[in-house]
XYZ file of C-alpha atoms in Angstrom:
361
model
C -34.804 -31.805 86.233
C -32.312 -29.162 87.375
C -33.935 -26.022 88.734
C -31.791 -23.970 86.388
C -33.287 -25.661 83.334
C -32.288 -23.969 80.115
C -34.457 -21.070 79.080
C -34.198 -19.829 75.517
C -35.678 -16.527 74.582
C -35.691 -15.538 70.930
C -35.934 -11.749 70.754
C -35.608 -9.324 67.849
C -32.900 -7.312 66.079
C -29.200 -8.084 65.480
C -26.169 -5.811 65.765
C -22.422 -6.530 65.888
C -21.294 -8.848 68.722
C -18.869 -7.954 71.494
C -17.007 -10.854 73.030
C -16.784 -10.847 76.844
C -15.215 -13.307 79.265
C -15.813 -17.006 78.539
C -16.255 -17.666 82.241
C -16.188 -20.842 84.286
C -13.262 -22.392 82.406
C -9.775 -23.132 83.452
C -8.026 -20.685 81.104
C -4.649 -21.020 79.441
C -2.717 -22.784 76.754
C -3.662 -26.079 75.194
C -1.548 -28.541 73.318
C -2.021 -28.307 69.546
C -4.847 -30.635 68.573
C -6.335 -30.481 72.069
C -8.492 -27.397 71.701
C -12.085 -26.844 72.649
C -14.315 -29.554 71.165
C -17.779 -28.897 69.817
C -20.466 -28.802 72.474
C -23.524 -30.927 72.942
C -26.049 -31.226 75.706
C -26.257 -34.006 78.242
C -26.243 -34.776 81.929
C -23.296 -35.778 84.072
C -23.313 -39.453 84.917
C -23.548 -40.552 88.517
C -20.408 -41.295 90.486
C -19.023 -44.851 90.767
C -20.276 -46.878 93.697
C -16.980 -46.751 95.592
C -16.559 -42.987 95.551
C -13.579 -41.608 97.402
C -14.485 -39.708 100.568
C -13.600 -36.042 100.764
C -10.327 -35.240 102.503
C -10.333 -33.257 105.732
C -7.897 -30.943 103.969
C -10.293 -30.166 101.094
C -10.439 -26.558 99.917
C -13.180 -24.804 101.859
C -12.911 -21.474 100.010
C -16.175 -22.057 98.161
C -18.252 -23.093 101.171
C -21.474 -21.052 101.060
C -22.455 -18.369 103.560
C -25.942 -17.947 104.920
C -28.762 -17.845 102.351
C -29.572 -14.267 101.428
C -26.038 -12.867 101.741
C -25.036 -11.052 98.553
C -21.535 -12.547 98.593
C -22.262 -16.168 99.360
C -18.737 -17.455 98.667
C -16.346 -14.868 100.177
C -13.423 -17.302 100.238
C -13.196 -16.928 96.450
C -12.484 -13.169 96.676
C -8.751 -12.304 96.953
C -7.690 -9.339 99.050
C -6.667 -7.137 96.113
C -10.206 -7.358 94.732
C -12.033 -7.207 98.079
C -10.270 -3.933 98.971
C -10.795 -2.236 95.594
C -13.102 0.696 94.899
C -14.983 -1.203 92.210
C -15.713 -4.130 94.518
C -17.142 -1.806 97.147
C -19.359 -0.394 94.413
C -20.289 -3.916 93.273
C -21.428 -4.809 96.794
C -23.929 -1.973 96.572
C -25.033 -2.237 92.957
C -24.368 -5.655 91.402
C -26.835 -8.499 91.066
C -24.050 -10.942 90.204
C -20.334 -10.774 91.084
C -17.839 -13.070 89.353
C -14.242 -13.444 90.498
C -11.954 -14.973 87.866
C -14.781 -16.982 86.399
C -16.368 -18.048 89.705
C -19.765 -16.614 90.770
C -19.505 -15.518 94.408
C -23.142 -14.452 94.620
C -26.231 -16.652 94.719
C -28.041 -17.826 91.619
C -31.494 -16.493 92.439
C -31.230 -13.111 90.709
C -30.153 -14.368 87.265
C -33.014 -16.870 87.263
C -35.511 -14.217 88.359
C -34.261 -11.927 85.577
C -34.807 -14.595 82.901
C -38.208 -15.482 84.359
C -39.291 -11.828 84.196
C -38.095 -11.417 80.597
C -39.900 -14.578 79.559
C -43.063 -13.271 81.179
C -42.860 -10.105 79.054
C -41.867 -7.832 81.933
C -39.187 -5.142 81.877
C -36.191 -6.328 83.898
C -32.490 -5.687 84.444
C -29.403 -7.585 85.590
C -26.020 -6.041 86.474
C -22.938 -8.266 86.476
C -19.450 -7.345 87.744
C -16.827 -9.766 86.418
C -13.266 -9.614 87.773
C -10.424 -11.052 85.721
C -6.679 -11.175 86.251
C -4.053 -8.375 86.148
C -6.369 -5.760 87.597
C -8.985 -5.882 84.831
C -12.722 -6.194 85.270
C -15.916 -5.577 83.317
C -19.518 -4.782 84.012
C -22.350 -6.168 81.896
C -25.722 -4.479 82.281
C -28.684 -6.324 80.727
C -31.929 -4.361 80.507
C -35.177 -4.330 78.587
C -38.208 -6.453 77.949
C -38.906 -9.485 75.809
C -37.982 -8.605 72.248
C -35.720 -5.679 73.176
C -33.008 -6.609 75.698
C -29.719 -4.723 75.371
C -26.358 -5.611 76.983
C -24.115 -2.646 77.802
C -20.595 -3.800 78.626
C -17.893 -1.620 80.163
C -14.225 -2.655 80.465
C -11.851 -1.268 83.084
C -8.086 -1.796 83.244
C -7.779 -1.389 87.026
C -9.808 -2.756 89.934
C -9.931 0.732 91.473
C -11.343 2.350 88.327
C -15.062 3.071 88.491
C -15.451 5.660 85.720
C -14.272 6.091 82.161
C -14.217 2.482 80.949
C -14.565 1.326 77.349
C -18.235 0.835 76.518
C -19.870 -1.473 73.962
C -23.548 -2.206 73.377
C -25.317 -5.057 71.632
C -28.875 -6.242 71.233
C -29.509 -9.698 72.679
C -31.423 -11.450 69.934
C -30.582 -14.685 71.732
C -30.534 -14.819 75.523
C -30.248 -18.065 77.506
C -29.661 -19.376 81.008
C -28.517 -22.994 80.803
C -29.206 -25.646 83.389
C -25.502 -25.427 84.278
C -25.806 -21.770 85.307
C -24.316 -20.093 82.206
C -25.870 -16.906 80.844
C -25.183 -16.667 77.092
C -26.267 -14.171 74.484
C -25.759 -12.995 70.910
C -27.353 -10.493 68.507
C -28.966 -13.352 66.626
C -28.544 -16.666 64.862
C -25.158 -17.085 63.216
C -23.314 -14.870 65.717
C -20.795 -16.199 68.214
C -22.234 -16.517 71.699
C -20.798 -14.534 74.591
C -21.197 -16.149 77.999
C -20.754 -15.713 81.723
C -21.230 -18.349 84.406
C -23.652 -16.682 86.822
C -24.580 -19.582 89.119
C -21.948 -21.185 91.342
C -21.229 -24.885 90.724
C -22.149 -25.671 94.323
C -25.748 -24.752 93.444
C -25.665 -27.060 90.413
C -23.839 -30.156 91.698
C -24.684 -31.608 95.100
C -21.179 -33.118 95.312
C -19.359 -29.971 94.167
C -16.919 -29.881 97.120
C -15.726 -33.397 96.321
C -15.514 -32.622 92.605
C -13.302 -29.610 93.343
C -11.005 -31.693 95.540
C -10.613 -34.315 92.798
C -10.036 -31.613 90.189
C -7.380 -29.792 92.202
C -5.527 -32.993 93.077
C -5.600 -35.057 89.893
C -6.586 -32.790 86.991
C -5.502 -29.183 87.518
C -1.717 -29.861 87.320
C -2.157 -31.394 83.838
C -4.785 -29.121 82.273
C -2.346 -27.021 80.268
C 0.107 -29.674 79.045
C -2.422 -31.590 76.924
C -2.287 -34.960 78.698
C -6.032 -34.850 79.377
C -7.107 -34.135 75.803
C -6.445 -37.581 74.341
C -6.381 -41.314 75.028
C -3.156 -43.123 75.953
C -2.264 -46.460 77.555
C 1.255 -45.487 78.647
C 3.128 -42.214 78.895
C 5.387 -42.975 75.915
C 2.328 -42.607 73.671
C 2.058 -38.937 74.596
C 3.794 -36.318 72.423
C 7.144 -35.391 73.954
C 6.134 -31.727 74.052
C 3.660 -32.700 76.789
C 6.475 -33.102 79.293
C 8.204 -29.849 78.391
C 4.911 -28.040 78.922
C 4.442 -29.925 82.189
C 7.873 -28.779 83.426
C 6.933 -25.184 82.691
C 3.505 -25.485 84.344
C 4.570 -27.337 87.496
C 7.566 -25.119 88.247
C 6.016 -21.803 87.333
C 7.546 -18.510 86.141
C 10.738 -19.018 88.164
C 12.034 -21.502 85.572
C 12.614 -18.596 83.194
C 14.570 -16.719 85.838
C 16.707 -19.745 86.645
C 17.286 -21.268 83.208
C 16.432 -18.572 80.688
C 15.403 -20.264 77.431
C 17.511 -23.424 77.994
C 15.721 -25.985 80.151
C 18.160 -28.736 81.247
C 17.112 -32.232 80.167
C 17.658 -33.723 83.636
C 15.394 -31.128 85.238
C 12.612 -31.736 82.721
C 13.022 -35.472 83.206
C 12.874 -35.124 86.994
C 9.501 -33.372 86.797
C 8.142 -35.801 84.186
C 9.070 -38.877 86.251
C 7.277 -37.452 89.254
C 3.977 -37.963 87.426
C 4.632 -40.317 84.487
C 6.691 -43.425 83.701
C 8.256 -42.108 80.501
C 11.467 -43.017 78.662
C 14.431 -40.778 77.888
C 13.895 -41.430 74.177
C 10.360 -40.039 74.334
C 11.485 -36.979 76.255
C 14.228 -36.237 73.720
C 11.966 -36.746 70.696
C 11.196 -33.050 70.699
C 11.976 -30.299 68.213
C 13.177 -28.095 71.059
C 15.743 -30.624 72.325
C 19.386 -29.818 71.452
C 21.728 -32.768 71.881
C 24.867 -30.625 72.096
C 23.361 -28.792 75.072
C 21.422 -31.722 76.541
C 18.735 -29.110 77.032
C 15.560 -27.754 75.475
C 15.809 -24.400 73.729
C 12.329 -23.120 74.441
C 10.971 -19.592 74.627
C 7.345 -20.326 75.479
C 4.314 -18.970 73.654
C 1.982 -21.941 73.279
C -1.157 -20.040 72.374
C -4.517 -21.729 72.616
C -7.919 -21.045 74.112
C -10.019 -21.935 77.152
C -9.641 -25.443 78.580
C -12.953 -26.460 80.142
C -12.710 -29.688 82.143
C -14.609 -30.731 85.273
C -14.144 -33.691 87.581
C -17.086 -36.061 87.875
C -15.946 -38.688 90.402
C -13.040 -40.751 91.712
C -12.941 -44.311 93.016
C -10.407 -46.847 94.263
C -10.224 -50.076 92.246
C -7.536 -52.736 92.416
C -4.988 -50.496 94.079
C -5.532 -47.741 91.506
C -7.497 -44.496 91.613
C -9.852 -43.983 88.669
C -10.798 -40.370 88.012
C -13.735 -39.663 85.702
C -13.834 -36.215 84.110
C -15.529 -34.469 81.207
C -14.915 -31.596 78.836
C -17.702 -29.033 78.698
C -18.862 -26.066 76.631
C -17.572 -22.638 77.742
C -20.856 -21.042 76.677
C -23.377 -23.406 78.303
C -21.452 -25.586 80.768
C -23.014 -28.660 79.121
C -20.813 -31.775 78.741
C -19.170 -32.134 75.323
C -20.161 -35.178 73.281
C -17.610 -38.021 73.257
C -15.246 -36.133 75.563
C -15.645 -38.021 78.833
C -12.516 -39.757 80.107
C -11.256 -42.045 82.867
C -7.783 -41.162 84.124
C -6.030 -43.912 86.101
C -3.425 -43.081 88.750
C -1.326 -45.209 91.086
C -0.062 -44.110 94.467
C 3.640 -43.459 94.963
C 5.509 -42.798 98.178
C 4.723 -39.099 98.292
C 2.041 -38.660 95.679
C 0.777 -40.410 92.557
C 1.738 -41.283 89.008
C -0.607 -41.247 86.018
C -0.901 -44.632 84.300
C -3.415 -44.218 81.451
C -6.268 -42.154 80.061
C -9.226 -43.704 78.243
C -12.481 -42.409 76.788
C -15.707 -43.550 78.415
C -17.994 -44.558 75.591
C -21.048 -45.795 77.433
């Protein structure tokens, strides 16, 4: 059993909840109908027998430092955070430091904190969690079994260390899941807040390979909705998928270059790089204007966290089969009936996605 086996502590009291970062997820927009599924527990299945070897060019940013170092994964800390006043303070004071959802500290202190609370001792845990656009929060948990309080402080700038917005809540429910997620709420019936406090590399022995598979085959398609449903050919996907893909692959510069009119041929060019899709499917879109041969689109998809992790990849019959699963943003546990196998074929300079099917067994 995983050494971070779930610990549930039912305490007392219930006040109003304050929602903090849902960490550990790939955040952003999701295609309508492809939102966060309900969570259930479960273990990740083992990789296929013919697992792809890791590339020599795999991302090494999350390689751990020596045991005992406070910041065990320094490659995850961008310069603008590393040089900030709050980060210097965090190095002195924090038990856990998160950078854009990724724990860069070791998982020993969160586990020791939960162990102490369960044993009836008074204990504390201080978390610094850095988001995007200069914002960060601190979450200070303190108390003893039956009376733990979380004091959260929000700051709008990385260099701010005083004067943040403060909220407090009693933790009637406090848990550390086997997937390294600390979750809490005032009591039953309240929405859980959560932070991932244990790095995936301390949960999954093959985490480096999983990250490589994720970055190569899954990350480019997280936001467009292609990974949220089954399909046997690209023409079965909603046409909006490919408009979203064009926006995601090409980034903010598309707005500077095209304004709110995306040329059909440019959208098609991006779509055909990754999918074998027909012109008719691409044009079957409420944003497509025939007189312009372009999409009048102003963005604004909305949506919530998209939590998907790679499980394995294997070569079979000239194809690459990528297994992945959706997971809960509050526990990290795999979501029931949301495990898929994405099939890709190699092209001259990359790959093209062929199908996506649920794994039922």
